Amino acid sequence: MNAQPSDIPDRLLASFPDGPELLMPRVNEVLLDDCDFPKKAVLYHPGEHYLGWAPSAALYGTPLGGAYNDPLEFLFSVEDVDVHSTSTWVYGEDSDDPAGESRVFAGYYVDSEWAAHATSLAEKLHGLCSKLADGSVWYRRSFWTGARGDLPPKYDGSLLGAPHLTHRDALTEVDYAKRSILGTLGYLAWYLSVAELGGKLDPAEDEYLRSLRLLERPKAGVIYDLGRDFHEANFLHLAWNEVPVHYRWTDVEESDGRFRRLSPSYWAEYCSLRESTDGDDEVRIEDFPSYAKWRGDLERYDWFFQDLRAGKRGKEINPRSFKPGWEYRIIDFRLWGARTVTHWETIRAYSEKFKGSIAQTPYGTVCTFFRQNPRSPQEPAMLRERPEGHANELTDFATAEIGPAEGEDEVFYESTVRVREMAKNKWAPRPGRTFNSFDGRLDSVGTTTGARKKRRTARGEAAPSEPSSSYGEVRSHSSLMERLGPVHAPGFTPPRPALSDTTSEVALTSEWARAIASGSRAHTNVRQGVVSISSGSSKRQRAESPDSCEGPSVAGESFAEEFAEAERAREVIEGHPTGSAIPYQQDVRMAGPWTERASPRESPDVEVIPDRATAVLQVEQWARKVTEVTPSIGGYAGLFWDLTWLSVAVLVCDDERSALRMKAYAACTPGVESITDVMEIAIRFGLPFEIYIPTSRARDFARGRPVGALDQDTLDALYAPGYRDTLLTFGGGGAVLYEQYRGLLNALLRRPHAIAFIYAGGVLRFIAEAYDRRLVHRLVEGPSLQVTEHMAGRTRLLRRGSKEEFFVTDRVSNSEVSLLLGHVAGTKATNDTWLWPPPEVMESESLYMRGYLSGGAYRILSNLRDDIMTKKKYIWRTRADWKEYFRNGQRGSFAPAVVPSKPDFDEGARLFERTFPIKWMNQNIVDIAIPEDFEPLARD
């Protein structure tokens, strides 16, 4: 699918190895200096990664009796499709004179039966792709191209049935149709390798897709540029599915120890040792003749080519690096993912088993481990066992994967393959860099110090020394990249050259093959010999190609200009001095997130955002100023929301800042597919919101364990009017006062309506969860007895459509809030004191606390938790003491880089008004669709 044999010079064909056995069995080939052209493989690009999975041969052989035994047989036929010319009789000026009749050529047509069959198949396969994409969350929110960015383009069957000027034009259209269908089949084959159909298709469609047996067919193969694509390559996954893998090997790769395990000499020795043992004994690296020479490189890099020099071995990590108050996340190369660690003792235990490093970032502490050792029987299962038949072939390829322990249900564990395919870009290592662990975008590369890469701030400024995207770069030493032509941006449809009678077949095939191979990739090097196609016209033009065995590059001239303009616009957006994607007009009327959208006629100067991708980019740029849009933080694991409750519940968010932040999480966070995901992230960040249900439906949710007589009496008294809580009394302070506090607090958190502390967010959510982590799990089960039995919750009147209705939710009283904060009332001689900071004081005095628990606010509260729970420092502070406490913790180098202000949120309100208007108020939660529809303010 990348080049035809006619494109390859004879000298290269003569040196092309026929089935080399140097690398992974039946999978890899090395492209040496004298052999740059695999016969069928496709140059890798994340926007069209599926092309290498396209079938390259029929499954059953030749047709039987004129019918297609294999429904895909016609795609691989070497015989030309029947193309016939037609002509018509026309009359001269005098239509009554038969002598004036003449025959006029009408064009060449593809066989109508073949054209109908190909068009029908193309539409059917593309429909399957669309259904699978719509039903797949991790694909729809793809990390590397955005929403559904890498769906194969749909083939336009009308071009196949149209008349063509020459016989060659018609055959070229036939070949283009074949390759478009093969690309769609490649996507389907890749999808089947990483996901189950799971009822996404109708039974007939499911049966048809399985009947194609795509995973059993030979594949076209993929070409990797190791220096650019190594963090994308899932070699084990490709090996298991027998997809041929090719990569160029030059002196540059030979001198870089990073890729030592992929060198031809390494695998030649490996295969030689395997043959000498007849495949019975395991091959050890130490037995290689050249092991002494390679040992340094092999120990320096792990299998995913990450430099290990920055890591430390086991117990060499300083125990003082671990602070109980910090939050830790493990990044694991084996699983290509990250997970939060609840207890800091766990992370310290991991450091004794794994080689890793610890780094402080503005968002938390990141522990990166470079290898995963085989687990012990006591550890939870994380991986599936290898597919049968591959264990021996890949013994030296990676550490054996351990299956579920006895008694564990393996259904709930995803395979390594799927996990890596889902998140490979999100956690991809890059040369000379650590992970940018809190941003999955390709153009935001985290340095070893955690600083983001500087971006250009104005149009026309010189490009930085390092490209913003690892896919816009063509390495100067790689003649493979030059031969395979330019790279185009996702979404670009490759032009198909027009053909004339004088066209050289070799040059023609070269042009056409490169146009197909280019697909939709980012153009970076436009050379002469460009093929262009005018918009809105079927007329194609081809510039004269230079005399070269390579053939010309293919790209649209207009596209090159548009792409360059888009890149400059992106730079202006990202580097705008105000931090805004587009300077907003100051006269746009916006009173808040729940107000009606302004009419375009009332604000004519508001610039329209053209598409969803631009809108998401602008929202993300704004969100970085007011919140931490960090995919790694995510929601809580193992939460099961009661959908019956959510079907009648409504989401209420009175705080404008929280509403805007939740909108940003919904728009920018990869993996968010529903409003429950957004609410879990909101809980994680301590955003205040509430879930109300109609008072008329409250008793429908009365459930749970039976309440005993004693407990029932207690609850009746608790929810009776006039009930007063027992408050703290000073009594000498210190440990005695803390024991009194803990006793009252334990009773408080056992109350059914204590889940309302989670709704409150901020400091209250942090304290309540610090003493009882079950509160979040209790919250997602539905309203408490306070609402369902005693009707003692908070009520409010909400308008839904044309009528108003009372709604109710759980609430906590002011005295309960005071008790949670450890408030001790003052006397005539003393002031009020608090064990925990009052929310209003922290909000006003701490620059880290601006309506949500930022990374800095979380660390401050975690340090307090550590002092109270671990170090037993029971200090009650007055309001003035708390103000001084926060001021001291944010001076100098401890000051936050960005402090959100009201103008920032006003800007966000205007932005969402023009992109994703807030419609969550008074709407049933289950009816809130995520991702949201893009709705520009002004639309034709």
Short mmCIF file of C-alpha atoms in Angstrom, two decimals, residues 651-655 658-659 682-683 686-692 758-762:
data_model
loop_
_atom_site.label_atom_id
_atom_site.label_comp_id
_atom_site.label_asym_id
_atom_site.label_seq_id
_atom_site.Cartn_x
_atom_site.Cartn_y
_atom_site.Cartn_z
CA LEU A 651 -27.40 18.52 38.84
CA VAL A 652 -27.22 21.90 40.55
CA CYS A 653 -24.02 23.93 40.70
CA ASP A 654 -24.58 27.36 42.20
CA ASP A 655 -20.91 28.31 42.10
CA SER A 658 -17.25 25.13 39.62
CA ALA A 659 -19.69 25.03 36.71
CA ALA A 682 -15.39 17.25 40.43
CA ILE A 683 -15.43 15.24 43.66
CA GLY A 686 -13.39 19.27 45.69
CA LEU A 687 -15.77 21.25 43.47
CA PRO A 688 -19.05 22.07 45.23
CA PHE A 689 -22.21 20.78 43.55
CA GLU A 690 -25.44 19.07 44.60
CA ILE A 691 -27.74 16.37 43.25
CA TYR A 692 -31.44 17.01 43.86
CA ILE A 758 -18.74 15.60 49.74
CA TYR A 759 -21.24 17.89 48.02
CA ALA A 760 -19.74 20.84 49.92
CA GLY A 761 -16.34 20.28 48.32
CA GLY A 762 -13.14 22.07 49.28
#
